[in-house]
mmCIF file of C-alpha atoms in Angstrom:
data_model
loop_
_atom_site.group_PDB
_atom_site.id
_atom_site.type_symbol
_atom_site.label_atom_id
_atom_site.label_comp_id
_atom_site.label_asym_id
_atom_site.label_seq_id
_atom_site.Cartn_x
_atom_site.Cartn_y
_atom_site.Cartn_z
ATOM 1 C CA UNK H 441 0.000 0.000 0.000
ATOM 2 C CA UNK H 442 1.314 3.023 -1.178
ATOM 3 C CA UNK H 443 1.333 6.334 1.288
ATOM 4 C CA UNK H 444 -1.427 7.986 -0.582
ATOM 5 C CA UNK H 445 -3.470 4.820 -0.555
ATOM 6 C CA UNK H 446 -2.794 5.026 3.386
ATOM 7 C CA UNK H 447 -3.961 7.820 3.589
ATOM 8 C CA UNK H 448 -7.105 7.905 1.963
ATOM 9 C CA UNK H 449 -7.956 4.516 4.304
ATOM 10 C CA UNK H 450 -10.497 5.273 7.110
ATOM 11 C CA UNK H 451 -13.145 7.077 7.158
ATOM 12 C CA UNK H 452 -13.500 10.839 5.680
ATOM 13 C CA UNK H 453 -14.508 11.823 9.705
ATOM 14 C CA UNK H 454 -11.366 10.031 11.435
ATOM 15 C CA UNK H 455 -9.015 11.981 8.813
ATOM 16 C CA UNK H 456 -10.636 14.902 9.281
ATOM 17 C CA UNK H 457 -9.933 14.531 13.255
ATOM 18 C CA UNK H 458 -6.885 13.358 12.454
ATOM 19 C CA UNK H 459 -5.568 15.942 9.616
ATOM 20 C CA UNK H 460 -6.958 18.875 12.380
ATOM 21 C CA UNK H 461 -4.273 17.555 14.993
ATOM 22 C CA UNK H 462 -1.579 17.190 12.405
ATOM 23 C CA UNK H 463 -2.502 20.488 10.358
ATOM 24 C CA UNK H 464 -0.685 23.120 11.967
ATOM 25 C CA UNK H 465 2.370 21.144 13.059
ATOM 26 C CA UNK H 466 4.315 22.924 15.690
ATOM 27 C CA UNK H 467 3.517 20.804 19.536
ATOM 28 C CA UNK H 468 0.719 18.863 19.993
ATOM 29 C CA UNK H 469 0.132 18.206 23.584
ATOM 30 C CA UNK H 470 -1.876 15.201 24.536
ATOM 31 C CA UNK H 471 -2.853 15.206 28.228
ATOM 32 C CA UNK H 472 -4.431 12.413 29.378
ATOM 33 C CA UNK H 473 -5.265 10.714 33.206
ATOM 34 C CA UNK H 474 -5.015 7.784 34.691
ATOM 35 C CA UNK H 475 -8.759 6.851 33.474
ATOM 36 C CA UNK H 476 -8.600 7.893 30.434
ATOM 37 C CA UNK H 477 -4.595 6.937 28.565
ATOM 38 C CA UNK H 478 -3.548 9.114 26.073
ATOM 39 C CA UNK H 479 -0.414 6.613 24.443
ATOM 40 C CA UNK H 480 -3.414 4.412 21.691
ATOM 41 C CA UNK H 481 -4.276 8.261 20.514
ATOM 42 C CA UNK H 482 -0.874 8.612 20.017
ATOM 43 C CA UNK H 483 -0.064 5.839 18.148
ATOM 44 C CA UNK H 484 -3.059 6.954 15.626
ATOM 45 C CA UNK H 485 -1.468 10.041 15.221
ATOM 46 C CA UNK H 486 2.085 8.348 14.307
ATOM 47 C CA UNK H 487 0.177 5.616 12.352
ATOM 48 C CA UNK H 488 -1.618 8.585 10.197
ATOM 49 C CA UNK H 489 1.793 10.180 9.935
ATOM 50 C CA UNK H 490 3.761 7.301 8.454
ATOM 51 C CA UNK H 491 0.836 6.610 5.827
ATOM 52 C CA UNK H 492 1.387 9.884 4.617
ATOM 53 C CA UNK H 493 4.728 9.485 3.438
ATOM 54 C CA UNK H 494 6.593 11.674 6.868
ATOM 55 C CA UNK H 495 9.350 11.176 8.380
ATOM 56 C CA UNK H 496 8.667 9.718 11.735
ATOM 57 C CA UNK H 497 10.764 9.665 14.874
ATOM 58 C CA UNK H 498 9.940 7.973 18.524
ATOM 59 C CA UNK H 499 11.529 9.020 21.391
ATOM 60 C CA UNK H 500 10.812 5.923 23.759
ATOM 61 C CA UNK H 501 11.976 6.696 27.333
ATOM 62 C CA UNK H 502 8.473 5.112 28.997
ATOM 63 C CA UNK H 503 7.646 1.706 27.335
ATOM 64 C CA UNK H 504 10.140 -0.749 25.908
ATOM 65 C CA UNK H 505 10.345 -0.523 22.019
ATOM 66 C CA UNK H 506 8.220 -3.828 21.719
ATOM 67 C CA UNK H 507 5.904 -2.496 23.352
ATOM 68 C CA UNK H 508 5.510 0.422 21.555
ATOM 69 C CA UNK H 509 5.493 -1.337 17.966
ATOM 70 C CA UNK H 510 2.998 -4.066 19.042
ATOM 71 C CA UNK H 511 -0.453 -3.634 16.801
ATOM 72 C CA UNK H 512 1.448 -1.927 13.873
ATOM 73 C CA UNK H 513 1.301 -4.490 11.024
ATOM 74 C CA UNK H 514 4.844 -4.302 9.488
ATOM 75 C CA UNK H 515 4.785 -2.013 6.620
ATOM 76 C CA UNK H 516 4.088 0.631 9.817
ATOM 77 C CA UNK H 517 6.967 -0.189 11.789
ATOM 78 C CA UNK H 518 9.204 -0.224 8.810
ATOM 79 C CA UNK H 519 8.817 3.185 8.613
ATOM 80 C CA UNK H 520 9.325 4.388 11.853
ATOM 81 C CA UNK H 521 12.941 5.598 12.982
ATOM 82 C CA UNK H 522 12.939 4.345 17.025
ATOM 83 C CA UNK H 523 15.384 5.914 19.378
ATOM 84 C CA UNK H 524 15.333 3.869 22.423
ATOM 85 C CA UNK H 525 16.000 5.602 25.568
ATOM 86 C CA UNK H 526 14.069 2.804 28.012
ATOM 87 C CA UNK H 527 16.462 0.182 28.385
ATOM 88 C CA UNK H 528 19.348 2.518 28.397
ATOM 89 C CA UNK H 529 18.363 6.428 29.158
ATOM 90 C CA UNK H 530 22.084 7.315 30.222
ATOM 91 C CA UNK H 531 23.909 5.649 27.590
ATOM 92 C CA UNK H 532 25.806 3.280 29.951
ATOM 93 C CA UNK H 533 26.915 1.014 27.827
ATOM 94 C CA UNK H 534 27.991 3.522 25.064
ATOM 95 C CA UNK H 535 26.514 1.937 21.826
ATOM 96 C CA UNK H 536 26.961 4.196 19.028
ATOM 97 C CA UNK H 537 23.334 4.039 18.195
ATOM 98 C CA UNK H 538 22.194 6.166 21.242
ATOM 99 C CA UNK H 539 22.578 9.415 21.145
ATOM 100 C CA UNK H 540 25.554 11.103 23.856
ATOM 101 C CA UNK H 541 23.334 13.790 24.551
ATOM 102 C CA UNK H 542 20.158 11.481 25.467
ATOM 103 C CA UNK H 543 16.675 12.306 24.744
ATOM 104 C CA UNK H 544 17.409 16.381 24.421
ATOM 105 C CA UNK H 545 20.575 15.253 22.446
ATOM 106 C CA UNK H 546 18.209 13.693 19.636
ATOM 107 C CA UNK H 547 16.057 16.386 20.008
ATOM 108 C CA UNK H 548 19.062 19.637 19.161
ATOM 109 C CA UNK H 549 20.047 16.630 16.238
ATOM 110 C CA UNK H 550 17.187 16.821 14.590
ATOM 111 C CA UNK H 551 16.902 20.723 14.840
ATOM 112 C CA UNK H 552 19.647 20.609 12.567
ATOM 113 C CA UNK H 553 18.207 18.988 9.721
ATOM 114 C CA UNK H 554 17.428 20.719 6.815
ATOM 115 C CA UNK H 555 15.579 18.167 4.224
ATOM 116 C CA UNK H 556 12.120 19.690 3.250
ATOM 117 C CA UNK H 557 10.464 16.473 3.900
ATOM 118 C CA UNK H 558 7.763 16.929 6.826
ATOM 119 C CA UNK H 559 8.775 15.470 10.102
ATOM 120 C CA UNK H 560 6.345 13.948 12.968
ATOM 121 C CA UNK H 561 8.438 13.472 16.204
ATOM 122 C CA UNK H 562 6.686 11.450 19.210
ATOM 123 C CA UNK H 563 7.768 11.831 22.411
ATOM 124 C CA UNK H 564 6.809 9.445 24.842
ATOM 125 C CA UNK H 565 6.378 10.690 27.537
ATOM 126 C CA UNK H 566 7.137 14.379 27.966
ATOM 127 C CA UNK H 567 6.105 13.215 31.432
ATOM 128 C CA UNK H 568 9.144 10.849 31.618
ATOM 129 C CA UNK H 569 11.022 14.003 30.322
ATOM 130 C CA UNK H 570 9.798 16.550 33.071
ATOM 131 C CA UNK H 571 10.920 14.513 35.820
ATOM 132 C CA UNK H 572 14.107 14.157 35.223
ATOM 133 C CA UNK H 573 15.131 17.470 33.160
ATOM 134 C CA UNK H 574 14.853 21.124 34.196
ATOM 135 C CA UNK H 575 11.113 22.573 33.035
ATOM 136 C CA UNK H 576 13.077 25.477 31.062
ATOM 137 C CA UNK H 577 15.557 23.268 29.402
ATOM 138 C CA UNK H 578 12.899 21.456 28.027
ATOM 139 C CA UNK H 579 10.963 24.255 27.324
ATOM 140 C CA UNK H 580 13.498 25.765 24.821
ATOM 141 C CA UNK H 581 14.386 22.855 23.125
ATOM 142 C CA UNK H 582 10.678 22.041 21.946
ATOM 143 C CA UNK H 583 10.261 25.160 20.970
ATOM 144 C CA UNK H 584 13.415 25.337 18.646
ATOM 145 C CA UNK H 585 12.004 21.814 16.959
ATOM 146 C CA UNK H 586 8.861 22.834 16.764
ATOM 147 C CA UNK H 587 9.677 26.317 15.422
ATOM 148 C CA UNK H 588 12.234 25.551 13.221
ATOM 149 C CA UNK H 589 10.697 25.505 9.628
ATOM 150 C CA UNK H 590 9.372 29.371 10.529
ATOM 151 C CA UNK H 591 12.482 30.364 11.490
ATOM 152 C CA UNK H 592 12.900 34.501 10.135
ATOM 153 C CA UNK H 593 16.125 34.701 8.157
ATOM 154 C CA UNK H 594 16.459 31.006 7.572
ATOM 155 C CA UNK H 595 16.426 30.501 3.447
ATOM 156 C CA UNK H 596 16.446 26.820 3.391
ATOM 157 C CA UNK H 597 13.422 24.848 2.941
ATOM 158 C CA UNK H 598 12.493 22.980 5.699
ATOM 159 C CA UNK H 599 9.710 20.722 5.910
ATOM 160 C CA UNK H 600 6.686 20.825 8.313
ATOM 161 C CA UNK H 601 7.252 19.834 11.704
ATOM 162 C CA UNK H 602 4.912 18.184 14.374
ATOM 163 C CA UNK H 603 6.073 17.370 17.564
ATOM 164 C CA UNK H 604 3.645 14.516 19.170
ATOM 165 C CA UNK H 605 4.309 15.155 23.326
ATOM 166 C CA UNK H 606 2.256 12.697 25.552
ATOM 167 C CA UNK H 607 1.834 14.365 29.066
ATOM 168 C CA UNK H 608 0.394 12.600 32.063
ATOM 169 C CA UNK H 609 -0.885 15.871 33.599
ATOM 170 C CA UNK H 610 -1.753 14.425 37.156
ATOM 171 C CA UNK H 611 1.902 13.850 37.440
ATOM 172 C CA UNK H 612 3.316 17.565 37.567
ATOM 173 C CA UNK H 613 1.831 20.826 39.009
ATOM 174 C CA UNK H 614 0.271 23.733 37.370
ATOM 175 C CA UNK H 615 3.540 25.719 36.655
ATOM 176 C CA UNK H 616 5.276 22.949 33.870
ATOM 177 C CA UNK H 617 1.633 22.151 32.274
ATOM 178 C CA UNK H 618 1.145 25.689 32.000
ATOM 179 C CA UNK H 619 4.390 26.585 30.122
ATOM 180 C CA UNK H 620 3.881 23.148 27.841
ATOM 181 C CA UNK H 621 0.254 24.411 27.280
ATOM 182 C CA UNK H 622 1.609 28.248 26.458
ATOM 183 C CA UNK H 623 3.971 26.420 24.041
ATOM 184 C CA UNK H 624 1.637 24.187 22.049
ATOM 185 C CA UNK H 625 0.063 25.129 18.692
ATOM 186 C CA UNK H 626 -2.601 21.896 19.511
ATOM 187 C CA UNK H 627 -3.824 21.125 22.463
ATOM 188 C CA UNK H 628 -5.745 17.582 23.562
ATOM 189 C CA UNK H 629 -7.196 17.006 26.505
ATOM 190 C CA UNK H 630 -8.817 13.105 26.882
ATOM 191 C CA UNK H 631 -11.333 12.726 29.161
ATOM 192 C CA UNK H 632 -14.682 11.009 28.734
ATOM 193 C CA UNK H 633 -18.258 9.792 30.575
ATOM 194 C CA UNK H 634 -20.233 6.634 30.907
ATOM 195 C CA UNK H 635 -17.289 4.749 29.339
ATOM 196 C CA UNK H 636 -16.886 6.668 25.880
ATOM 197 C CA UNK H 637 -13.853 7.970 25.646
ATOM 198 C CA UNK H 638 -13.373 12.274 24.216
ATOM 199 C CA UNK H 639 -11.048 14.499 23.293
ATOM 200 C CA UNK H 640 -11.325 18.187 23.634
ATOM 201 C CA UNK H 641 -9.041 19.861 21.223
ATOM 202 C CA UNK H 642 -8.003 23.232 21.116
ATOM 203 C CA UNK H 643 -6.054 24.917 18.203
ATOM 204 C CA UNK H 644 -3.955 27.982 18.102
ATOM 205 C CA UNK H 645 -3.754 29.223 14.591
ATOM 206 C CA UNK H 646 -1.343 32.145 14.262
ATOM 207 C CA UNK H 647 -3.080 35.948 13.884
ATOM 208 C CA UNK H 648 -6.821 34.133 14.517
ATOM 209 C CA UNK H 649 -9.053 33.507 17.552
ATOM 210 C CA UNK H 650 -8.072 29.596 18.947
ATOM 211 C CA UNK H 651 -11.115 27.288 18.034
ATOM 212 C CA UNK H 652 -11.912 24.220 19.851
ATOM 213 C CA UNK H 653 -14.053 21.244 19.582
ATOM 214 C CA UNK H 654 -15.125 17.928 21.036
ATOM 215 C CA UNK H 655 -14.477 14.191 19.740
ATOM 216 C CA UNK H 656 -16.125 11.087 20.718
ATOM 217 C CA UNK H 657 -14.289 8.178 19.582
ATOM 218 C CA UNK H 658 -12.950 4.694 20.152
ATOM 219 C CA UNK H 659 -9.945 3.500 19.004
ATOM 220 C CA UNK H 660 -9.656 0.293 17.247
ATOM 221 C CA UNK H 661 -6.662 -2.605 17.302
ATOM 222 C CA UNK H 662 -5.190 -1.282 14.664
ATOM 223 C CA UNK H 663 -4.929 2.244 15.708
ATOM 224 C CA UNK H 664 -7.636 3.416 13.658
ATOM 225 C CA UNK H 665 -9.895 6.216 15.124
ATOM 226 C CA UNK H 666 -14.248 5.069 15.070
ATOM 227 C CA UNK H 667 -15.559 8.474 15.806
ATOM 228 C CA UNK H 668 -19.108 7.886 17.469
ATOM 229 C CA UNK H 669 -21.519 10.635 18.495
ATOM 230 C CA UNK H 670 -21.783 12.087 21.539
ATOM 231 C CA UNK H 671 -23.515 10.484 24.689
ATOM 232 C CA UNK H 672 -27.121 11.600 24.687
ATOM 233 C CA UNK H 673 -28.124 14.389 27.831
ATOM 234 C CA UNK H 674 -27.958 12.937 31.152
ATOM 235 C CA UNK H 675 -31.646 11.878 31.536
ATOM 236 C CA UNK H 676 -33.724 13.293 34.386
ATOM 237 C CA UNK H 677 -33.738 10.718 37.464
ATOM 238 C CA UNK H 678 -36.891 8.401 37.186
ATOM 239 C CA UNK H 679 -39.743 9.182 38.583
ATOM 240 C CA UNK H 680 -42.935 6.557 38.929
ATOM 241 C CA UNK H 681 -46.227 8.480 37.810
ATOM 242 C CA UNK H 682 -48.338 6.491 40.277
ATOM 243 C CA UNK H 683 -46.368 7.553 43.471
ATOM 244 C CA UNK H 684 -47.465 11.262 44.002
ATOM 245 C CA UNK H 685 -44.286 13.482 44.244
ATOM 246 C CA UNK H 686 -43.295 14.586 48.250
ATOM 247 C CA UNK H 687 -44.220 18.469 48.964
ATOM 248 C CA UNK H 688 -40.712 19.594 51.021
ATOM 249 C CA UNK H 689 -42.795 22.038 53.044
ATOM 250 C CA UNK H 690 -44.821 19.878 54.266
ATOM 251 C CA UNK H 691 -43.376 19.637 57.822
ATOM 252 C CA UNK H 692 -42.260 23.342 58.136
ATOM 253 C CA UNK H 693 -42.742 25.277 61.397
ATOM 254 C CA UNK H 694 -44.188 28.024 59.504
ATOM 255 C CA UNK H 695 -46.199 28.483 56.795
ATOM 256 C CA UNK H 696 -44.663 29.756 53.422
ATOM 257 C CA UNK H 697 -48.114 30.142 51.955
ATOM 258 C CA UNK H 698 -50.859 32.804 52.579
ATOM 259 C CA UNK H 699 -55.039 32.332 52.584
ATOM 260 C CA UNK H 700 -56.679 35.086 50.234
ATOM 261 C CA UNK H 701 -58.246 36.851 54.044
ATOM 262 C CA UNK H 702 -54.063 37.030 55.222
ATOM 263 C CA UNK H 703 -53.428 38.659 51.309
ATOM 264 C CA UNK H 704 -56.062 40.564 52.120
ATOM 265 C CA UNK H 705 -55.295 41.706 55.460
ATOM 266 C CA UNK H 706 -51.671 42.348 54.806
ATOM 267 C CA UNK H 707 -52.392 44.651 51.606
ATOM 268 C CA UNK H 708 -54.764 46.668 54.000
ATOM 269 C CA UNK H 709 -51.979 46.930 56.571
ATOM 270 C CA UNK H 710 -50.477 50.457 56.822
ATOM 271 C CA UNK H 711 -47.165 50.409 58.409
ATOM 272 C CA UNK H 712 -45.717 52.781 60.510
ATOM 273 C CA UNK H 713 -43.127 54.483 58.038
ATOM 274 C CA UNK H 714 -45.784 55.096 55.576
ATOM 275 C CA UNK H 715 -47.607 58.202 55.779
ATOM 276 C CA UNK H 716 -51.279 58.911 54.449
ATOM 277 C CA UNK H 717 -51.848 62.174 53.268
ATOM 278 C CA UNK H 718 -54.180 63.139 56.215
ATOM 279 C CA UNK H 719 -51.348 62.712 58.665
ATOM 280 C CA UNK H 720 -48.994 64.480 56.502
ATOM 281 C CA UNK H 721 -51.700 67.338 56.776
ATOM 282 C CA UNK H 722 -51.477 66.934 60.395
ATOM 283 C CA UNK H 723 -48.117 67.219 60.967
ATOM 284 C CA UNK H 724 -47.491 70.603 58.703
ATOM 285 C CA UNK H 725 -50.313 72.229 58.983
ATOM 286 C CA UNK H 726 -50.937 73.105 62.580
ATOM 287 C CA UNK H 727 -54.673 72.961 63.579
ATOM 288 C CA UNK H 728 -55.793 76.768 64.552
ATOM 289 C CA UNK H 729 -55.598 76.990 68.455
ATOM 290 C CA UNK H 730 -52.491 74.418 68.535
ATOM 291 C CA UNK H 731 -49.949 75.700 70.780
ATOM 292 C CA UNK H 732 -46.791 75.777 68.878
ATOM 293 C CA UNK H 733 -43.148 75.290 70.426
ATOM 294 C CA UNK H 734 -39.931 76.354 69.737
ATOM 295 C CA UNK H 735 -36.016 74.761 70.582
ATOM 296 C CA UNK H 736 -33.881 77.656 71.411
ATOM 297 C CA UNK H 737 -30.091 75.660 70.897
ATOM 298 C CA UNK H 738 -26.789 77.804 72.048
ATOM 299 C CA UNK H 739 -23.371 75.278 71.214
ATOM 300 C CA UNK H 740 -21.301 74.864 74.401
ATOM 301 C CA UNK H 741 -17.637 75.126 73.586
ATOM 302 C CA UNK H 742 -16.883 71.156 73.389
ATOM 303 C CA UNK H 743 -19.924 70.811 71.532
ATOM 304 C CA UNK H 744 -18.980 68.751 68.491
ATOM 305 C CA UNK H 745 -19.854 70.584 65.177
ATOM 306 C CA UNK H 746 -18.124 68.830 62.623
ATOM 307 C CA UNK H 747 -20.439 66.917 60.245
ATOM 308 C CA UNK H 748 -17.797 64.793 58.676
ATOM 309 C CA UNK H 749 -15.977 63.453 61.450
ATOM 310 C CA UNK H 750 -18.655 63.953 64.245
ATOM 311 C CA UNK H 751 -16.639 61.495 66.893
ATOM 312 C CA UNK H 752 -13.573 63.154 66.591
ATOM 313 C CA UNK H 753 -14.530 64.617 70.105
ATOM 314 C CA UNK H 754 -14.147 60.886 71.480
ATOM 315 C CA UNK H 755 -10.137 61.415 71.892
ATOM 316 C CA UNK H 756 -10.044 57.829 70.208
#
């Protein structure tokens, strides 16, 4: 089967879910939990990348490289360059195939290529990464691979790259998933209910408003994606028509409801801060006859006359 063949196997929904995490190369940051893994969606992604003809690296520091390979029929794996950094990750026993440098060493390699073919570099796991390198280090590397074909100044035509970073987020605290999330062009965050798994995918397109969607799907043996719909809205608890429903003030000590005699009563009540207009007559008008009084009010010296402070006189 011939890459273009590849590709066009599926159907036209998985490649479109596919093609939007691929599209804008750059990181793509899968975060997944300990209920829902995020390494079978990332073996999709590298299977969808080798059909179409890329380049494809692994960077294997969690899983052993059988492990890894296992479900990929062989035309797959004889495509995909594996650099093994499980059974070894320091390079003790100094084969020339690892890399002196380790993991970050293969990494600064490949930002020196300059073939235009496109590029999809897996990491797994960026998790396995954080732990034992500094956040910044590893910061600054990813972005110089994933920035590298947009580099200003840089006449050589380098192909497209996508750098595929699995991240168990419930490993590390808000400060490194923060910077990997400020860093990624594609974000993926797996999560899921009643069993179907989802993935919530954010994109950052450069000069436009990020878009995101959701994705039900399952993923197959082979690595292929089944997109399924959406789980249906939570349904309202049941409820048997033949048992009448429970009134919750039933057993109040007061009553919450009024007779139409109490409306009436209430709505004829006149309380004492409102004034009808016959005692507002009263009160200034004088009735003829009505002895009138007057306050006669002389200030004594420590009388306190200052309206906007008027306890200043308290020697607080």
């Amino acid at each position: 089967m011939t890459p273009s063949e590849g590709a066009r196997a599926g159907t036209g929904r998985e490649l479109e879910m596919l093609d939007s995490l691929l599209a804008l190369g750059g990181l793509v940051l899968l975060r997944d939990s300990v209920e829902w893994e995020g390494r079978s969606l990332l073996k999709a992604l590298v299977k969808k990348s080798a059909l179409c003809g890329e380049q494809v690296h692994i960077l294997g520091c969690e899983v052993s490289e059988e492990e890894f390979r296992e479900g990929f029929d062989s035309d797959i794996n004889n495509r995909l360059v594996y650099h093994d950094f499980f059974r070894d990750p320091l390079n003790w026993s100094k084969t020339e195939e690892a890399f002196p440098g380790g993991p970050l060493g293969a990494l600064r390699a490949m930002c020196k290529r300059t073939d235009p073919v496109p590029v999809t570099i897996a990491l797994d796991s960026l998790s396995w990464l954080l732990l034992r390198l500094p956040c910044t280090t590893l910061c600054q590397v990813l972005h110089a691979v994933s920035h590298q074909d947009s580099c200003p100044g840089d006449s050589s035509s380098v192909g497209k790259v996508s750098v595929l970073g699995l991240l168990h987020e419930e490993l590390h605290g808000p400060g490194p998933v923060g910077a990997l999330s400020s860093l990624a062009q594609t974000e993926v965050t797996l999560g899921g209910t009643m069993g179907q798994a989802s993935a919530h995918i954010l994109c950052r397109r450069p000069r436009q408003r990020p878009t995101d969607q959701t994705q039900w799907f399952s993923i197959l043996p082979d690595f292929s994606l089944d997109l399924q719909e959406g789980p249906s809205v939570e349904s309202q608890p049941y409820s048997d028509p033949h048992i009448p429903p429970v009134d919750p003030t039933t057993h109040l000590t007061f009553n919450l409801h009024l007779s139409k005699k109490e409306r009436e009563a209430r709505d004829s009540l006149i309380l004492p801060f409102q004034f009808s207009s016959e005692k507002q007559q009263a009160l200034l008008r004088p009735r003829p006859g009505q002895a009138t009084s007057h306050i006669f009010y002389e200030p004594d010296a420590y009388d306190d006359l200052d309206q906007e402070d008027p306890d200043d006189d308290l020697d607080i």
